[in-house]
């Protein structure tokens, strides 16, 4: 089998986010960039197939600026065989359809049995690229995947739905979007890190795909950021002293939850 | 929580290669996931997490800087960063890796026979065997040249007699690299666990490196085969070369300890409210402590980075290593004390990592060449006079 894994390079989830001067982007100064955690689940699934001898090629694909190569190298360090870097994406950040179009254009003539994508890119959290990519490539897709049984030319997949799990069968090739719980991503071994720099990263310009970032972000844009703002600071909590009279404290808590927090 | 890497005033990150950053971040993440949640309990219970050895091996932490036998072949800085990140978690864990890599695998690779390397390097690298290094004795630490342990040849065997003390990994080791006096000078020997006449007994009651095994090795007419000698060893300079390798890792590791106590102190200072609803970080006395710690950590990082580049270029001298070990361990020791002060009473309980690091660093300050001996090594470098064993006046 040949696996494609789509990766997006996102700010570390522990980053302290500040709004940039234009009010439409985050300030990237000092931000540490990481492989989006959901894409780590997607990659791990492909690497497990390779470990079991079921996959002979794992290719990681990203559409992102130059710095995203570090994310590809990390995937290569964990064991992916090769990487494809479509350079760009700063103007189309958050535009799921634009991103899906670029990925579809890069993947349409490639050979693969499955495309694994994180259920969402941490940060923008739109949860749309995988499904859109499947539509553009005319492939079946299953989203929110937490378990995959690989059969000959098909998969039986467990997906998370409200209140339970749904089991779906799909022929391959298909697009599967990986949800937390699918697996436990591995650490890159030091040997893998040293080997990663010798693995190939194919660089593709958008023009080579017949696309143009200004058009994607302009005339064809389906997503425009008007402004970004930080959530309001949380007010300080209220501590109810209850050591002397726990019953009165509990009554006070119920009263506050009802009247002030309007929790019920 | 603000991490030290968010406070990179000197853009030290930019001095690292992509691989080096990835190595650092991987080991840091592993230690945060696998070590930090349990380390206080392990240290409290005097438990060395031997169950983590297979994971450490899988990551490639054992013998990471050697290219032979399919080992990762990291450069000096990458290897240093592993030590930094392990010691950020605990000095005991870093000590384990230092001993395995620099004091056991290194001498076997340098002076071992092909058979010895084939037998031990893959097993040590895969964590299937643990090693220890026996040089220090109960009566001789700073002056190993006066060692009492002897090895004499008897037919097709060597017979070892003597004692080694303060040996990291001693009682859990499958293989001991033991240095002994022979008629032809100090030589290295490989002694396997279970060899009759060889026993290892743990030092108990340690307040320091509690998550690490420290033992005494005793040899009583211990007979080992003729081919148990490390054939390339010729004298005391061999174990001293091992120590240079280990001290290099310690110079990096100590910074990890300093980073841990600094980060904890910084977080505590900005969150601990005392006078007038202000955090204690608003007081100049506390700021001065934080600034001292931070400045010394930044200087220490630049020191070991240059040392690492020199190591890769083959220009690193043992005196340069002494300077870095001496400086950075001292910095870590001072940082631990300052962090304890900033934490106030909270600094003495294991809800915070401070006291553990503070106690650990006391060992690090003394082992692998005491602070004072490194001072005298540098004094000799500057003056030509070996003050640890000064020339006697003409008699």
XYZ file of C-alpha atoms in Angstrom:
659
model
C 0.000 0.000 0.000
C 0.955 3.590 -0.552
C -0.150 6.105 2.089
C -0.423 9.848 1.775
C -0.509 11.841 5.010
C -1.491 15.519 4.885
C 0.263 17.622 7.508
C -0.201 21.198 8.626
C 2.365 23.123 10.629
C 0.686 25.024 13.448
C 1.647 27.104 16.501
C 2.507 24.977 19.524
C -0.667 24.504 21.512
C 1.202 25.890 24.550
C 2.035 29.132 22.686
C 0.915 32.442 24.100
C -1.057 33.906 21.185
C -0.889 37.642 20.452
C -2.776 39.451 17.696
C -0.587 40.895 14.939
C -0.408 44.582 14.027
C -2.920 44.196 11.156
C -5.549 42.747 13.501
C -6.160 39.869 11.089
C -3.270 37.530 11.794
C -1.509 36.314 14.890
C 1.867 37.781 15.778
C 4.296 35.017 14.804
C 7.230 36.420 16.786
C 8.595 33.771 19.106
C 5.977 31.198 18.087
C 7.170 27.612 18.113
C 5.688 25.624 15.225
C 4.699 22.006 15.496
C 3.062 19.266 13.453
C -0.663 19.625 14.142
C -1.441 16.963 16.783
C -4.322 15.440 14.760
C -1.962 14.995 11.817
C 0.318 13.090 14.196
C -2.457 10.517 14.617
C -2.827 10.330 10.824
C 0.928 9.821 10.405
C 1.131 7.239 13.175
C -1.545 5.140 11.484
C 0.465 5.109 8.262
C 3.707 4.329 10.101
C 2.050 1.415 11.874
C 1.054 0.022 8.481
C 4.650 0.388 7.347
C 5.903 -1.366 10.515
C 3.518 -4.244 9.841
C 4.748 -4.506 6.271
C 1.359 -3.509 4.863
C 2.537 -0.154 3.543
C 5.692 0.218 1.495
C 5.537 3.982 1.113
C 4.410 6.793 3.415
C 4.471 10.248 1.834
C 3.780 13.383 3.879
C 2.330 16.374 2.064
C 1.993 19.944 3.276
C 0.900 23.248 1.822
C 2.702 25.843 3.868
C 5.462 28.468 4.007
C 9.187 27.629 4.041
C 9.208 26.975 7.799
C 6.741 24.103 7.300
C 9.674 22.056 5.994
C 10.690 21.573 9.641
C 7.322 19.869 10.201
C 7.924 17.607 7.204
C 11.388 16.747 8.540
C 9.833 15.792 11.836
C 7.458 13.420 10.051
C 10.407 11.998 8.105
C 12.281 11.595 11.408
C 9.428 9.520 12.761
C 9.626 7.223 9.765
C 7.813 8.668 6.727
C 9.689 7.815 3.532
C 9.352 11.045 1.582
C 7.741 14.433 1.679
C 6.066 16.876 -0.693
C 6.135 20.572 0.136
C 3.794 22.851 -1.773
C 5.250 26.216 -0.892
C 2.889 29.018 0.086
C -0.357 29.254 1.976
C 0.219 32.375 4.059
C -2.564 34.249 2.262
C -5.026 31.359 2.304
C -4.629 30.510 5.985
C -7.955 29.220 7.288
C -9.552 28.932 3.818
C -10.286 25.213 3.849
C -11.454 25.055 0.247
C -8.364 26.846 -1.062
C -6.150 24.457 0.910
C -8.121 21.432 -0.342
C -7.837 22.661 -3.944
C -4.064 22.950 -3.635
C -3.708 19.512 -2.042
C -6.046 17.955 -4.633
C -4.041 19.485 -7.483
C -0.828 18.077 -6.017
C -2.269 14.615 -5.333
C -4.525 13.956 -8.320
C -1.887 12.304 -10.490
C -0.163 10.405 -7.696
C -0.540 6.778 -6.782
C -2.015 6.033 -3.381
C -4.323 3.655 -1.557
C -5.315 5.936 1.276
C -5.079 9.599 2.258
C -4.896 10.199 6.001
C -5.580 13.686 7.325
C -5.953 15.044 10.851
C -9.577 15.778 11.650
C -8.622 19.434 11.946
C -5.664 21.763 11.990
C -5.130 22.964 15.525
C -5.591 26.729 15.634
C -8.043 27.291 12.794
C -10.077 24.230 13.843
C -12.309 24.176 10.764
C -12.471 20.371 10.272
C -13.146 20.714 6.568
C -9.999 20.086 4.519
C -10.212 16.287 4.553
C -13.794 16.133 3.378
C -13.273 18.812 0.714
C -10.163 17.046 -0.522
C -12.162 13.827 -0.888
C -14.848 15.599 -2.912
C -12.320 17.256 -5.186
C -10.567 13.918 -5.783
C -13.905 12.117 -6.119
C -13.039 9.722 -3.296
C -15.112 8.338 -0.439
C -14.235 9.697 2.961
C -14.804 8.833 6.606
C -14.295 11.524 9.223
C -13.571 11.458 12.991
C -11.885 8.076 12.736
C -10.817 6.364 15.986
C -10.141 2.834 14.733
C -9.230 1.356 11.366
C -9.280 -2.303 10.287
C -7.336 -2.637 7.075
C -8.703 -5.269 4.682
C -7.822 -6.056 1.110
C -8.778 -2.964 -0.879
C -11.188 -1.765 1.779
C -11.368 -0.542 5.375
C -13.760 -0.999 8.259
C -13.594 2.190 10.253
C -14.928 3.243 13.622
C -15.869 6.907 13.759
C -16.895 9.034 16.663
C -20.479 10.214 16.541
C -22.568 11.952 19.168
C -22.902 9.548 22.068
C -21.204 6.567 20.470
C -19.203 4.972 17.681
C -20.365 4.211 14.172
C -18.713 1.495 12.075
C -18.386 2.341 8.391
C -16.968 0.259 5.579
C -15.338 1.959 2.658
C -13.496 0.859 -0.448
C -9.980 2.176 -0.976
C -8.646 4.581 -1.970
C -10.403 6.829 0.499
C -9.761 9.853 2.672
C -9.834 9.194 6.420
C -9.674 12.007 8.975
C -7.945 11.038 12.198
C -9.468 11.858 15.576
C -7.797 11.753 18.983
C -7.882 8.203 20.327
C -6.932 6.578 17.022
C -3.458 5.715 18.339
C -0.563 6.929 20.473
C 1.916 8.781 18.242
C 5.523 7.648 18.583
C 8.521 9.804 19.433
C 11.051 10.325 16.694
C 14.098 8.167 17.448
C 17.427 9.975 17.302
C 18.524 7.764 14.427
C 15.390 8.768 12.553
C 16.170 12.428 13.164
C 19.663 11.972 11.753
C 18.275 10.042 8.758
C 15.555 12.607 8.043
C 17.909 15.128 6.515
C 18.885 12.615 3.855
C 15.293 11.835 2.858
C 13.806 13.619 -0.160
C 11.541 16.666 0.183
C 9.992 17.522 -3.169
C 9.299 21.253 -3.478
C 6.366 22.321 -5.622
C 5.450 25.900 -6.546
C 1.741 26.689 -6.881
C 2.275 27.826 -10.465
C 3.398 24.295 -11.345
C -0.072 23.136 -10.260
C -1.762 25.764 -12.421
C -2.775 27.724 -9.315
C -2.062 31.184 -8.050
C -2.155 32.169 -4.378
C -3.404 35.702 -5.074
C -6.378 34.335 -7.006
C -7.067 31.701 -4.351
C -6.955 34.385 -1.674
C -8.714 37.003 -3.826
C -11.329 36.269 -6.503
C -11.728 32.605 -5.506
C -11.598 33.109 -1.737
C -14.342 31.483 0.286
C -13.062 32.721 3.618
C -12.046 36.204 4.689
C -10.762 37.226 8.090
C -12.291 40.582 9.098
C -10.623 40.821 12.485
C -9.121 38.712 15.224
C -9.456 39.389 18.906
C -8.471 37.577 22.041
C -11.200 36.220 24.297
C -11.965 38.527 27.231
C -9.920 37.874 30.334
C -11.649 35.622 32.776
C -12.930 37.320 35.903
C -11.410 36.162 39.170
C -13.237 33.185 40.701
C -15.312 33.305 43.856
C -14.246 31.150 46.757
C -16.991 30.167 49.177
C -15.573 29.496 52.642
C -17.185 26.304 53.870
C -15.052 24.802 56.584
C -17.267 25.951 59.469
C -20.656 25.375 57.915
C -20.546 23.147 54.825
C -24.339 23.033 54.468
C -24.641 26.805 54.285
C -21.725 26.901 51.833
C -23.399 24.312 49.592
C -26.647 26.297 49.689
C -24.726 29.458 48.791
C -23.030 27.614 45.885
C -26.386 26.412 44.528
C -27.789 29.932 44.836
C -24.849 31.475 42.961
C -24.890 28.800 40.244
C -28.603 29.432 39.740
C -28.814 33.199 40.051
C -25.445 34.472 38.840
C -23.964 31.775 36.621
C -27.460 30.802 35.360
C -26.174 27.248 35.133
C -29.663 25.833 35.649
C 3.671 28.462 32.217
C 6.443 30.395 30.538
C 9.285 28.143 29.461
C 12.896 29.142 29.264
C 12.768 28.693 25.488
C 10.230 31.495 25.322
C 12.882 33.718 26.904
C 15.594 33.289 24.265
C 17.117 36.760 24.506
C 20.347 35.641 22.829
C 18.651 33.672 20.012
C 20.479 30.539 21.056
C 17.857 28.510 19.209
C 19.171 29.987 15.985
C 22.642 28.617 16.779
C 21.278 25.069 16.611
C 20.628 23.056 13.472
C 17.140 21.758 12.684
C 18.285 18.281 13.766
C 19.658 19.573 17.043
C 16.411 21.380 17.839
C 14.437 18.266 16.965
C 16.684 16.117 19.180
C 16.261 18.535 22.075
C 12.509 18.830 21.676
C 12.026 15.076 21.317
C 13.975 14.253 24.472
C 12.326 17.124 26.338
C 8.883 15.859 25.354
C 9.746 12.292 26.246
C 11.017 13.317 29.675
C 7.960 15.518 30.246
C 5.632 12.652 29.328
C 7.441 9.713 30.865
C 9.634 10.996 33.683
C 8.297 14.197 35.207
C 4.912 12.798 36.261
C 6.651 10.177 38.444
C 10.089 11.491 39.329
C 9.276 12.868 42.772
C 7.820 9.510 43.790
C 10.786 7.603 42.360
C 13.279 9.856 44.117
C 11.340 9.613 47.371
C 11.289 5.808 47.170
C 14.914 5.502 45.994
C 13.702 3.925 42.764
C 15.760 4.012 39.592
C 13.237 3.660 36.725
C 14.920 0.652 35.134
C 11.608 0.002 33.379
C 12.326 3.049 31.173
C 15.628 1.663 29.852
C 14.024 -0.056 26.818
C 12.283 3.209 25.911
C 15.503 5.161 26.263
C 17.203 2.634 24.014
C 14.420 2.827 21.449
C 14.771 6.601 21.351
C 18.503 6.097 20.783
C 19.699 7.767 23.986
C 22.293 5.069 24.781
C 25.545 5.654 22.948
C 23.817 8.339 20.879
C 27.019 10.038 19.790
C 28.670 6.999 18.201
C 28.130 6.119 14.549
C 29.320 2.489 14.889
C 27.008 -0.490 15.227
C 24.049 1.370 13.767
C 24.015 3.884 16.653
C 22.594 7.368 15.923
C 25.964 9.113 15.438
C 24.948 12.466 16.880
C 27.332 15.417 16.911
C 28.634 16.959 20.104
C 25.847 19.510 20.480
C 23.068 17.001 19.824
C 24.582 14.669 22.412
C 24.909 17.572 24.843
C 21.274 18.544 24.381
C 20.187 14.997 25.307
C 22.049 15.391 28.582
C 20.517 18.825 29.152
C 16.986 17.574 28.643
C 17.447 14.446 30.763
C 18.924 16.412 33.638
C 16.147 19.004 33.346
C 14.055 16.055 34.536
C 16.545 14.508 36.973
C 20.312 14.227 37.394
C 19.957 10.513 38.145
C 18.504 9.765 34.745
C 21.200 11.800 33.028
C 23.841 10.013 35.106
C 22.551 6.666 33.882
C 22.857 7.710 30.254
C 26.250 9.393 30.805
C 27.698 6.277 32.385
C 26.302 3.906 29.778
C 27.461 6.070 26.873
C 30.634 7.875 27.959
C 32.078 5.550 30.577
C 31.125 2.087 29.300
C 30.483 2.158 25.558
C 33.256 4.701 24.938
C 36.143 2.665 26.433
C 34.895 -0.531 24.769
C 34.713 1.241 21.406
C 38.083 2.944 21.939
C 40.180 0.153 23.410
C 38.138 -3.025 23.156
C 38.812 -5.990 20.872
C 36.485 -6.676 17.961
C 34.967 -9.559 19.944
C 34.340 -7.306 22.946
C 32.715 -4.641 20.773
C 30.569 -7.141 18.873
C 29.434 -8.710 22.109
C 28.702 -5.596 24.152
C 28.048 -2.495 22.028
C 24.776 -3.678 20.436
C 23.475 -4.943 23.764
C 24.438 -1.729 25.585
C 22.965 0.401 22.793
C 19.702 -1.560 22.786
C 19.430 -1.363 26.562
C 19.665 -5.158 26.800
C 22.715 -4.740 28.998
C 23.562 -2.080 31.562
C 27.117 -1.034 32.269
C 29.041 0.615 35.087
C 32.502 2.141 35.418
C 34.764 1.340 38.343
C 37.584 3.808 38.933
C 36.967 5.603 42.260
C 37.852 3.678 45.416
C 36.881 4.171 49.058
C 40.298 5.685 49.757
C 41.046 7.385 46.469
C 38.745 9.721 44.525
C 40.523 12.809 43.240
C 43.784 10.880 42.970
C 42.867 7.717 41.071
C 46.526 7.122 40.314
C 46.918 5.821 43.882
C 44.282 3.115 43.343
C 44.689 -0.097 45.329
C 42.742 -2.474 43.130
C 45.127 -4.887 41.450
C 44.997 -7.331 38.585
C 47.620 -10.041 38.288
C 47.966 -12.668 35.605
C 47.686 -16.298 36.655
C 47.918 -18.682 33.743
C 45.057 -17.974 31.343
C 43.291 -15.709 33.843
C 43.490 -12.313 35.510
C 42.866 -12.186 39.257
C 41.269 -8.980 40.555
C 41.403 -7.792 44.169
C 40.177 -4.509 45.593
C 37.171 -2.257 46.068
C 35.489 0.445 44.021
C 33.110 2.989 45.558
C 30.357 5.404 44.450
C 29.738 3.461 41.256
C 26.627 4.553 39.344
C 24.595 1.551 38.085
C 26.887 -0.804 40.019
C 24.403 -3.408 41.290
C 22.209 -3.318 38.174
C 25.108 -3.597 35.732
C 25.573 -6.616 33.496
C 29.089 -5.491 32.691
C 31.571 -3.475 34.741
C 34.489 -1.601 33.189
C 37.005 -1.928 36.016
C 40.338 -0.150 36.222
C 43.085 -1.950 38.095
C 46.796 -1.691 38.672
C 48.882 -4.341 36.884
C 52.625 -4.794 36.765
C 52.405 -2.999 33.406
C 50.405 -0.007 34.688
C 46.686 0.756 35.008
C 44.568 -1.310 32.613
C 40.859 -1.671 31.952
C 38.935 -4.962 32.393
C 35.432 -6.128 31.557
C 33.910 -7.989 34.479
C 30.541 -9.624 33.981
C 27.834 -9.745 36.581
C 27.838 -13.033 38.470
C 31.556 -13.653 38.108
C 32.647 -15.505 41.293
C 34.499 -13.142 43.613
C 32.670 -10.063 42.307
C 29.895 -8.501 44.397
C 28.104 -5.164 44.198
C 26.465 -3.617 47.257
C 24.420 -0.429 47.140
C 25.236 2.713 49.090
C 22.159 3.482 51.164
C 21.007 6.611 52.946
C 21.751 8.932 50.024
C 20.048 12.324 50.124
C 21.175 12.906 46.553
C 20.635 11.097 43.223
C 17.954 9.036 44.893
C 16.520 7.977 41.539
C 19.873 6.454 40.584
C 21.681 3.326 41.752
C 25.056 3.896 43.450
C 27.083 0.894 44.575
C 30.326 -0.426 45.919
C 32.078 -3.085 43.841
C 34.112 -5.677 45.699
C 36.629 -8.028 44.054
C 37.965 -10.914 46.116
C 40.227 -13.192 44.090
C 37.889 -12.531 41.223
C 39.093 -14.614 38.271
C 38.318 -13.374 34.766
C 39.539 -14.766 31.447
C 42.709 -13.429 29.826
C 40.655 -11.823 27.048
C 38.623 -9.763 29.574
C 41.297 -7.057 29.463
C 40.619 -4.057 27.223
C 43.629 -4.660 24.968
C 44.099 -1.045 23.901
C 44.431 0.357 27.425
C 47.915 1.405 28.510
C 47.623 3.535 31.625
C 45.755 6.034 33.768
C 45.211 8.309 30.783
C 42.574 5.865 29.469
C 40.087 6.279 32.325
C 40.853 10.009 32.364
C 39.875 10.178 28.683
C 36.582 8.497 29.596
C 36.034 11.138 32.260
C 36.586 13.920 29.734
C 33.741 12.434 27.666
C 31.459 12.150 30.676
C 32.303 15.611 31.995
C 31.403 17.040 28.619
C 27.887 15.637 29.018
C 27.715 16.868 32.613
C 28.542 20.433 31.547
C 25.402 20.298 29.384
C 23.355 18.329 31.863
C 23.934 20.766 34.718
C 22.345 23.492 32.606
C 19.228 21.355 32.387
C 19.060 21.290 36.172
C 19.588 25.071 36.270
C 16.843 25.573 33.678
C 14.448 23.467 35.712
C 15.022 25.350 38.959
C 15.015 28.730 37.184
C 11.743 28.019 35.348
C 10.079 26.840 38.532
C 11.335 29.890 40.452
C 10.232 32.298 37.759
C 6.746 30.803 37.662
C 6.506 30.778 41.429
C 7.695 34.387 41.728
C 5.072 35.740 39.322
C 2.221 33.752 40.857
C 2.966 34.002 44.599
C 1.022 37.002 45.940
C 2.308 38.560 49.117
C 2.359 42.280 49.958
C -0.336 44.587 48.562
C -1.778 41.997 46.206
C 1.475 42.000 44.220
C 3.460 38.925 43.228
C 6.806 38.533 44.943
C 8.345 38.997 41.469
C 7.485 42.693 41.903
C 10.200 42.955 44.537
C 13.661 43.911 43.403
C 15.360 41.320 45.602
C 13.517 38.504 43.815
C 14.111 40.013 40.388
C 17.820 40.196 41.090
C 17.861 36.467 41.848
C 15.993 35.626 38.657
C 18.235 37.866 36.571
C 21.361 36.271 38.035
C 20.060 32.784 37.270
C 18.995 33.676 33.762
C 22.236 35.495 32.895
C 24.347 32.592 34.098
C 22.242 30.066 32.202
C 22.601 32.072 28.980
C 26.379 32.325 29.470
C 26.577 28.623 30.273
C 24.655 27.746 27.103
C 27.055 29.739 24.954
C 29.962 28.047 26.722
C 28.817 24.494 26.000
C 27.716 25.333 22.468
C 31.231 26.459 21.602
C 32.623 23.437 23.467
C 30.390 21.172 21.378
C 31.521 22.733 18.125
C 35.140 22.261 19.277
C 34.394 18.620 20.131
C 33.135 18.003 16.608
C 36.136 19.806 15.136
C 38.485 17.666 17.239
C 39.964 20.709 18.990
C 38.386 20.256 22.433
C 40.957 19.885 25.215
C 40.315 18.343 28.613
C 41.007 21.730 30.220
C 38.243 23.305 28.141
C 35.905 20.578 29.417
C 37.046 21.253 33.001
C 36.138 24.925 32.610
C 32.632 24.116 31.380
C 31.968 21.379 33.946
C 33.238 23.563 36.773
C 31.272 26.614 35.689
C 27.971 25.055 34.731
C 27.640 22.755 37.722
C 28.433 25.685 40.007
C 25.758 27.729 38.179
C 23.246 24.916 38.613
C 24.092 24.631 42.304
C 23.659 28.378 42.857
C 20.424 28.359 40.827
C 19.009 25.568 42.944
C 19.796 27.518 46.113
C 18.288 30.747 44.772
C 15.220 28.880 43.522
C 14.812 27.399 46.996
C 14.917 30.898 48.493
C 12.345 32.210 46.012
C 10.043 29.288 46.760
C 10.241 29.991 50.477
C 8.871 27.114 52.529
C 7.398 25.571 49.364
C 10.975 25.023 48.230
C 11.555 22.228 50.728
C 8.652 19.938 49.768
C 8.437 17.623 46.791
C 5.398 19.373 45.418
C 8.093 21.441 43.661
C 11.229 20.054 42.003
C 13.625 22.370 43.814
C 14.917 20.335 46.746
C 15.446 17.262 44.548
C 17.553 19.242 42.084
C 19.344 20.996 44.946
C 20.295 17.680 46.535
C 21.169 16.063 43.204
C 23.521 18.818 42.159
C 25.605 18.341 45.311
C 26.678 14.996 43.877
C 27.290 16.427 40.439
C 29.429 19.164 42.029
C 31.697 16.455 43.428
C 31.693 13.586 40.973
C 33.633 13.424 37.723
C 36.291 15.726 39.126
C 35.313 17.907 42.051
C 34.799 21.613 41.550
C 38.091 22.202 43.360
C 40.067 19.740 41.261
C 38.786 21.390 38.082
C 39.888 24.714 39.546
C 43.385 23.288 39.987
C 43.411 21.740 36.507
C 42.694 25.218 35.149
C 45.231 26.698 37.562
C 47.816 24.339 36.122
C 46.781 25.329 32.614
C 47.372 28.989 33.482
C 50.549 28.654 35.549
C 52.086 25.371 34.602
C 52.046 24.332 38.270
C 49.920 21.303 39.303
C 48.694 22.597 42.667
C 46.772 19.379 43.447
C 50.131 17.583 43.635
C 52.643 20.435 43.870
C 56.328 19.994 43.158
C 58.297 19.410 46.341
C 61.020 21.881 47.235
C 64.508 20.577 46.437
C 65.513 18.218 49.203
